mmCIF file of C-alpha atoms and ligand atoms in Angstrom:
data_model
loop_
_atom_site.group_PDB
_atom_site.id
_atom_site.type_symbol
_atom_site.label_atom_id
_atom_site.label_comp_id
_atom_site.label_asym_id
_atom_site.label_seq_id
_atom_site.Cartn_x
_atom_site.Cartn_y
_atom_site.Cartn_z
ATOM 1 C CA MET A 1336 38.341 -30.136 -26.488
ATOM 2 C CA ILE A 1337 36.071 -27.089 -26.433
ATOM 3 C CA ILE A 1338 32.369 -27.221 -25.576
ATOM 4 C CA ALA A 1339 30.452 -24.076 -26.563
ATOM 5 C CA LEU A 1340 27.233 -23.136 -24.777
ATOM 6 C CA ASP A 1341 25.428 -20.139 -26.226
ATOM 7 C CA GLY A 1342 21.993 -18.681 -25.743
ATOM 8 C CA PRO A 1343 19.982 -15.726 -24.471
ATOM 9 C CA ALA A 1344 20.054 -14.214 -20.978
ATOM 10 C CA GLY A 1345 19.085 -16.562 -18.191
ATOM 11 C CA ALA A 1346 18.729 -19.713 -20.301
ATOM 12 C CA GLY A 1347 20.743 -21.610 -17.681
ATOM 13 C CA LYS A 1348 24.087 -21.536 -19.483
ATOM 14 C CA THR A 1349 26.244 -20.580 -16.517
ATOM 15 C CA SER A 1350 24.910 -23.148 -14.059
ATOM 16 C CA THR A 1351 24.832 -25.862 -16.724
ATOM 17 C CA ALA A 1352 28.343 -25.054 -17.950
ATOM 18 C CA ARG A 1353 29.686 -25.113 -14.408
ATOM 19 C CA ALA A 1354 28.131 -28.525 -13.674
ATOM 20 C CA VAL A 1355 29.218 -29.973 -17.025
ATOM 21 C CA ALA A 1356 32.787 -28.765 -16.445
ATOM 22 C CA LYS A 1357 32.774 -30.341 -12.998
ATOM 23 C CA GLY A 1358 31.341 -33.611 -14.322
ATOM 24 C CA LEU A 1359 33.897 -33.890 -17.106
ATOM 25 C CA GLY A 1360 36.883 -32.478 -15.211
ATOM 26 C CA TYR A 1361 37.066 -29.506 -17.590
ATOM 27 C CA PHE A 1362 37.643 -25.827 -16.922
ATOM 28 C CA TYR A 1363 34.703 -23.454 -17.207
ATOM 29 C CA MET A 1364 35.117 -20.077 -18.880
ATOM 30 C CA ASP A 1365 32.339 -17.543 -18.237
ATOM 31 C CA THR A 1366 32.750 -14.997 -21.036
ATOM 32 C CA GLY A 1367 29.778 -12.961 -19.792
ATOM 33 C CA ALA A 1368 31.742 -12.213 -16.620
ATOM 34 C CA MET A 1369 34.507 -10.686 -18.740
ATOM 35 C CA TYR A 1370 32.033 -8.385 -20.536
ATOM 36 C CA ARG A 1371 30.622 -7.493 -17.154
ATOM 37 C CA ALA A 1372 34.104 -6.579 -15.868
ATOM 38 C CA ILE A 1373 34.708 -4.143 -18.741
ATOM 39 C CA THR A 1374 31.224 -2.725 -18.146
ATOM 40 C CA LEU A 1375 32.159 -2.153 -14.498
ATOM 41 C CA ALA A 1376 35.305 -0.313 -15.573
ATOM 42 C CA VAL A 1377 33.271 1.885 -17.943
ATOM 43 C CA LEU A 1378 30.590 2.626 -15.320
ATOM 44 C CA ASN A 1379 33.227 3.428 -12.711
ATOM 45 C CA GLU A 1380 34.214 6.337 -14.910
ATOM 46 C CA SER A 1381 30.766 7.502 -16.015
ATOM 47 C CA GLU A 1382 27.265 6.277 -16.758
ATOM 48 C CA SER A 1383 27.074 8.454 -19.843
ATOM 49 C CA TYR A 1384 29.709 6.846 -22.001
ATOM 50 C CA SER A 1385 30.075 6.814 -25.757
ATOM 51 C CA GLU A 1386 31.517 4.011 -27.863
ATOM 52 C CA VAL A 1387 34.767 5.986 -28.026
ATOM 53 C CA ASP A 1388 34.903 6.259 -24.208
ATOM 54 C CA ALA A 1389 34.229 2.546 -23.804
ATOM 55 C CA ALA A 1390 36.920 1.673 -26.365
ATOM 56 C CA ARG A 1391 39.457 3.873 -24.585
ATOM 57 C CA ILE A 1392 38.634 2.423 -21.162
ATOM 58 C CA SER A 1393 38.621 -1.136 -22.461
ATOM 59 C CA ASP A 1394 42.012 -0.571 -24.064
ATOM 60 C CA ALA A 1395 43.454 0.841 -20.840
ATOM 61 C CA VAL A 1396 42.303 -1.848 -18.391
ATOM 62 C CA SER A 1397 43.575 -5.365 -17.895
ATOM 63 C CA VAL A 1398 41.133 -8.274 -17.650
ATOM 64 C CA ASP A 1399 42.472 -11.629 -16.444
ATOM 65 C CA VAL A 1400 40.936 -14.831 -15.221
ATOM 66 C CA ARG A 1401 42.211 -17.027 -12.388
ATOM 67 C CA TYR A 1402 40.987 -20.385 -11.196
ATOM 68 C CA ILE A 1403 40.764 -21.003 -7.472
ATOM 69 C CA GLN A 1404 39.176 -24.308 -6.420
ATOM 70 C CA GLU A 1405 37.493 -24.718 -9.799
ATOM 71 C CA GLN A 1406 35.922 -21.247 -9.567
ATOM 72 C CA MET A 1407 36.721 -18.699 -12.242
ATOM 73 C CA LEU A 1408 37.632 -15.317 -10.818
ATOM 74 C CA VAL A 1409 37.767 -12.188 -12.950
ATOM 75 C CA LEU A 1410 40.513 -9.696 -12.236
ATOM 76 C CA LEU A 1411 40.133 -6.124 -13.396
ATOM 77 C CA ASN A 1412 43.489 -4.340 -13.234
ATOM 78 C CA GLY A 1413 44.651 -7.142 -10.942
ATOM 79 C CA GLU A 1414 41.740 -6.790 -8.511
ATOM 80 C CA ASP A 1415 39.226 -9.619 -8.017
ATOM 81 C CA VAL A 1416 35.872 -8.104 -9.041
ATOM 82 C CA THR A 1417 33.939 -11.383 -9.450
ATOM 83 C CA GLU A 1418 31.454 -10.587 -6.693
ATOM 84 C CA LEU A 1419 30.651 -7.157 -8.139
ATOM 85 C CA LEU A 1420 29.554 -8.279 -11.573
ATOM 86 C CA ARG A 1421 26.004 -9.599 -11.301
ATOM 87 C CA THR A 1422 24.173 -6.467 -10.206
ATOM 88 C CA PRO A 1423 21.133 -4.706 -11.740
ATOM 89 C CA TRP A 1424 23.423 -1.745 -12.540
ATOM 90 C CA ILE A 1425 25.695 -3.889 -14.677
ATOM 91 C CA ASN A 1426 22.748 -5.858 -16.118
ATOM 92 C CA LYS A 1427 21.363 -2.576 -17.388
ATOM 93 C CA HIS A 1428 24.507 -1.539 -19.264
ATOM 94 C CA VAL A 1429 26.338 -4.734 -20.163
ATOM 95 C CA SER A 1430 24.677 -5.367 -23.513
ATOM 96 C CA THR A 1431 25.379 -1.863 -24.766
ATOM 97 C CA VAL A 1432 29.040 -2.030 -23.743
ATOM 98 C CA SER A 1433 29.265 -5.534 -25.253
ATOM 99 C CA SER A 1434 27.995 -4.292 -28.597
ATOM 100 C CA PHE A 1435 31.140 -2.180 -29.118
ATOM 101 C CA LYS A 1436 33.690 -3.640 -31.532
ATOM 102 C CA ALA A 1437 36.809 -2.650 -29.580
ATOM 103 C CA VAL A 1438 35.470 -4.268 -26.411
ATOM 104 C CA ARG A 1439 34.675 -7.503 -28.244
ATOM 105 C CA GLU A 1440 38.034 -7.647 -30.006
ATOM 106 C CA LYS A 1441 39.892 -7.281 -26.757
ATOM 107 C CA LEU A 1442 37.884 -9.954 -24.940
ATOM 108 C CA VAL A 1443 37.810 -12.466 -27.792
ATOM 109 C CA ASP A 1444 41.636 -12.345 -27.865
ATOM 110 C CA ILE A 1445 41.759 -13.029 -24.123
ATOM 111 C CA GLN A 1446 39.179 -15.844 -24.393
ATOM 112 C CA ARG A 1447 41.146 -17.541 -27.157
ATOM 113 C CA SER A 1448 44.429 -17.265 -25.320
ATOM 114 C CA VAL A 1449 42.997 -18.600 -22.023
ATOM 115 C CA ALA A 1450 41.459 -21.592 -23.862
ATOM 116 C CA ARG A 1451 44.647 -22.231 -25.849
ATOM 117 C CA HIS A 1452 46.616 -22.307 -22.616
ATOM 118 C CA MET A 1453 44.240 -24.844 -21.032
ATOM 119 C CA ILE A 1454 44.227 -27.065 -24.075
ATOM 120 C CA ASP A 1455 48.036 -26.953 -24.243
ATOM 121 C CA GLU A 1456 48.045 -28.068 -20.599
ATOM 122 C CA GLY A 1457 45.848 -31.040 -21.567
ATOM 123 C CA TYR A 1458 42.490 -29.780 -20.244
ATOM 124 C CA GLY A 1459 39.118 -29.433 -21.887
ATOM 125 C CA VAL A 1460 37.136 -26.243 -21.567
ATOM 126 C CA VAL A 1461 33.432 -25.425 -21.401
ATOM 127 C CA VAL A 1462 32.782 -21.869 -22.588
ATOM 128 C CA ASP A 1463 29.466 -20.040 -22.327
ATOM 129 C CA GLY A 1464 28.373 -16.819 -23.981
ATOM 130 C CA ARG A 1465 26.576 -15.498 -27.039
ATOM 131 C CA ASP A 1466 29.070 -15.876 -29.893
ATOM 132 C CA ILE A 1467 31.183 -18.817 -28.757
ATOM 133 C CA GLY A 1468 30.090 -21.356 -31.373
ATOM 134 C CA THR A 1469 29.798 -18.785 -34.154
ATOM 135 C CA VAL A 1470 32.787 -16.455 -33.701
ATOM 136 C CA VAL A 1471 35.120 -17.196 -30.811
ATOM 137 C CA PHE A 1472 35.514 -20.961 -31.274
ATOM 138 C CA PRO A 1473 33.756 -21.945 -34.516
ATOM 139 C CA GLU A 1474 35.919 -25.092 -34.390
ATOM 140 C CA ALA A 1475 34.434 -26.183 -30.998
ATOM 141 C CA ALA A 1476 33.844 -29.936 -30.943
ATOM 142 C CA CYS A 1477 30.397 -29.692 -29.333
ATOM 143 C CA LYS A 1478 28.052 -26.734 -29.547
ATOM 144 C CA PHE A 1479 24.809 -26.184 -27.717
ATOM 145 C CA PHE A 1480 22.278 -23.393 -28.025
ATOM 146 C CA MET A 1481 20.164 -23.140 -24.884
ATOM 147 C CA ILE A 1482 16.768 -21.502 -25.118
ATOM 148 C CA ALA A 1483 13.663 -21.022 -22.963
ATOM 149 C CA SER A 1484 10.806 -18.547 -23.029
ATOM 150 C CA PRO A 1485 11.600 -15.084 -21.609
ATOM 151 C CA GLU A 1486 9.055 -15.674 -18.825
ATOM 152 C CA VAL A 1487 10.699 -18.941 -17.772
ATOM 153 C CA ARG A 1488 14.141 -17.329 -17.855
ATOM 154 C CA ALA A 1489 12.990 -14.314 -15.829
ATOM 155 C CA GLN A 1490 11.279 -16.589 -13.298
ATOM 156 C CA ARG A 1491 14.510 -18.580 -12.850
ATOM 157 C CA ARG A 1492 16.522 -15.408 -12.254
ATOM 158 C CA TYR A 1493 13.893 -14.211 -9.820
ATOM 159 C CA ASP A 1494 13.960 -17.499 -7.877
ATOM 160 C CA GLU A 1495 17.755 -17.516 -7.910
ATOM 161 C CA LEU A 1496 17.954 -14.016 -6.415
ATOM 162 C CA LEU A 1497 15.345 -14.779 -3.761
ATOM 163 C CA GLY A 1498 17.228 -17.971 -2.942
ATOM 164 C CA GLN A 1499 20.345 -15.870 -2.351
ATOM 165 C CA GLY A 1500 18.364 -13.551 -0.078
ATOM 166 C CA LYS A 1501 18.712 -10.685 -2.570
ATOM 167 C CA PRO A 1502 15.953 -8.265 -3.565
ATOM 168 C CA ALA A 1503 14.188 -9.200 -6.810
ATOM 169 C CA ASP A 1504 11.443 -7.683 -8.933
ATOM 170 C CA TYR A 1505 10.050 -10.114 -11.529
ATOM 171 C CA ASP A 1506 8.825 -7.405 -13.956
ATOM 172 C CA GLU A 1507 12.166 -5.604 -13.862
ATOM 173 C CA ILE A 1508 14.023 -8.857 -14.493
ATOM 174 C CA LEU A 1509 11.742 -9.764 -17.421
ATOM 175 C CA GLN A 1510 12.242 -6.300 -18.894
ATOM 176 C CA ASN A 1511 16.027 -6.601 -18.573
ATOM 177 C CA VAL A 1512 16.046 -10.093 -20.116
ATOM 178 C CA ASN A 1513 14.034 -8.818 -23.103
ATOM 179 C CA ASP A 1514 16.129 -5.653 -23.472
ATOM 180 C CA ARG A 1515 19.410 -7.562 -23.386
ATOM 181 C CA ASP A 1516 18.172 -10.176 -25.856
ATOM 182 C CA ALA A 1517 17.134 -7.437 -28.288
ATOM 183 C CA ILE A 1518 20.518 -5.667 -28.091
ATOM 184 C CA ASP A 1519 22.513 -8.935 -28.153
ATOM 185 C CA SER A 1520 20.624 -10.297 -31.176
ATOM 186 C CA GLY A 1521 20.481 -7.018 -33.057
ATOM 187 C CA ARG A 1522 24.082 -5.829 -32.812
ATOM 188 C CA ASP A 1523 26.341 -5.700 -35.877
ATOM 189 C CA VAL A 1524 29.348 -7.417 -34.324
ATOM 190 C CA ALA A 1525 28.991 -11.087 -33.334
ATOM 191 C CA PRO A 1526 25.250 -11.071 -32.616
ATOM 192 C CA LEU A 1527 23.606 -13.769 -30.525
ATOM 193 C CA ARG A 1528 22.871 -16.490 -33.068
ATOM 194 C CA GLN A 1529 22.642 -20.245 -33.133
ATOM 195 C CA ALA A 1530 25.588 -21.857 -34.944
ATOM 196 C CA ASP A 1531 24.419 -24.110 -37.802
ATOM 197 C CA ASP A 1532 26.030 -27.112 -36.135
ATOM 198 C CA ALA A 1533 24.727 -26.395 -32.617
ATOM 199 C CA LEU A 1534 22.294 -28.687 -30.854
ATOM 200 C CA VAL A 1535 19.316 -26.711 -29.562
ATOM 201 C CA LEU A 1536 18.366 -27.396 -25.959
ATOM 202 C CA ASP A 1537 14.978 -25.978 -25.076
ATOM 203 C CA THR A 1538 15.192 -25.943 -21.306
ATOM 204 C CA SER A 1539 11.668 -24.550 -20.726
ATOM 205 C CA THR A 1540 10.434 -27.881 -19.421
ATOM 206 C CA MET A 1541 13.744 -29.522 -18.503
ATOM 207 C CA SER A 1542 15.045 -29.893 -14.989
ATOM 208 C CA PHE A 1543 18.566 -28.701 -14.229
ATOM 209 C CA LYS A 1544 19.704 -32.312 -13.900
ATOM 210 C CA GLU A 1545 18.277 -33.152 -17.312
ATOM 211 C CA GLN A 1546 20.060 -30.206 -18.952
ATOM 212 C CA VAL A 1547 23.391 -31.219 -17.502
ATOM 213 C CA SER A 1548 23.017 -34.912 -18.386
ATOM 214 C CA GLN A 1549 21.916 -34.085 -21.899
ATOM 215 C CA VAL A 1550 25.067 -32.020 -22.494
ATOM 216 C CA ILE A 1551 27.405 -34.521 -20.832
ATOM 217 C CA ASN A 1552 25.861 -37.487 -22.676
ATOM 218 C CA THR A 1553 26.116 -35.741 -26.029
ATOM 219 C CA VAL A 1554 29.780 -34.924 -25.393
ATOM 220 C CA LEU A 1555 30.540 -38.501 -24.330
ATOM 221 C CA GLU A 1556 28.699 -39.917 -27.367
ATOM 222 C CA ARG A 1557 30.699 -37.686 -29.683
ATOM 223 C CA GLN A 1558 33.918 -38.797 -28.017
ATOM 224 C CA GLU A 1559 32.907 -42.460 -28.332
ATOM 225 C CA GLN A 1560 32.097 -42.087 -31.984
ATOM 226 C CA HIS A 1561 35.613 -40.680 -32.399
ATOM 227 C CA ASP A 1562 33.852 -37.783 -33.929
ATOM 228 C CA VAL A 1563 36.092 -35.459 -31.910
HETATM 229 O O1 CDP B 697 24.150 -14.921 -17.332
HETATM 230 P P1 CDP B 697 23.430 -14.073 -18.339
HETATM 231 O O2 CDP B 697 22.933 -14.899 -19.489
HETATM 232 O O3 CDP B 697 22.392 -13.180 -17.769
HETATM 233 O O4 CDP B 697 24.486 -13.056 -18.926
HETATM 234 P P2 CDP B 697 26.057 -13.189 -19.120
HETATM 235 O O5 CDP B 697 26.397 -14.483 -19.791
HETATM 236 O O6 CDP B 697 26.751 -12.852 -17.857
HETATM 237 O O7 CDP B 697 26.326 -12.038 -20.196
HETATM 238 C C1 CDP B 697 26.061 -10.682 -19.902
HETATM 239 C C2 CDP B 697 26.034 -9.912 -21.202
HETATM 240 O O8 CDP B 697 27.352 -9.933 -21.767
HETATM 241 C C3 CDP B 697 25.135 -10.448 -22.298
HETATM 242 O O9 CDP B 697 23.792 -9.975 -22.192
HETATM 243 C C4 CDP B 697 25.812 -9.923 -23.552
HETATM 244 O O10 CDP B 697 25.458 -8.578 -23.801
HETATM 245 C C5 CDP B 697 27.287 -9.943 -23.170
HETATM 246 N N1 CDP B 697 27.985 -11.108 -23.701
HETATM 247 C C6 CDP B 697 28.378 -11.086 -25.012
HETATM 248 O O11 CDP B 697 28.080 -10.133 -25.730
HETATM 249 N N2 CDP B 697 29.120 -12.086 -25.524
HETATM 250 C C7 CDP B 697 29.466 -13.135 -24.772
HETATM 251 N N3 CDP B 697 30.235 -14.096 -25.302
HETATM 252 C C8 CDP B 697 29.061 -13.208 -23.432
HETATM 253 C C9 CDP B 697 28.296 -12.181 -22.915
#
């Protein structure tokens, strides 16, 4: 069974998806991390890239995922780059690189084949991203669209970074959240959009625990109703 969690930057998808996967004994697939890995490969060559450059680089690199103790690792050309992906540098470029068709085609193929493999092995998978319920897995059994105001999302990112002892600038984070949302929603290929059959979760006033229980309970209800 596939659970799709989509929504704008910082809506809490990653942490929710991780906890839901743990609670249900599913695998978690972080598709944003894959887009970040290709962005890293592009930036490693040059910061002034064109769509053609990004397509060439994306075609030449390999992106794989591995699971070690329930954690998804992203391998770029066989090297574990997971820890290098959530930086301001990548935040700044990831939405532009992700708007390119060749990059999306490559990663959607990988996402589908990883999920197919897990399902064939008898596992469920929780997938988070922007186009999961609309494009990658339109057949997903449960779809959620997580939203919150940009200010709430930026504040959460800010608190998260401070909690990790990393430098954080609230205004810069808010700007990046707004910039990424605009590019992600406005692109031609697979824009950020709520699937018609997705349940909207406005997390602005929800605690983390509430978000996770709401998703898990909805999935369990669907299973009970033999809906899925
Ligand atoms: O965690 P956060 O919401 O900040 O971002 P992410 O999920 O790591 O995704 C980073 C960027 O990758 C997004 O802003 C999108 O530009 C892109 N992305 C995408 O286009 N499609 C996806 N399925 C996942 C991410």
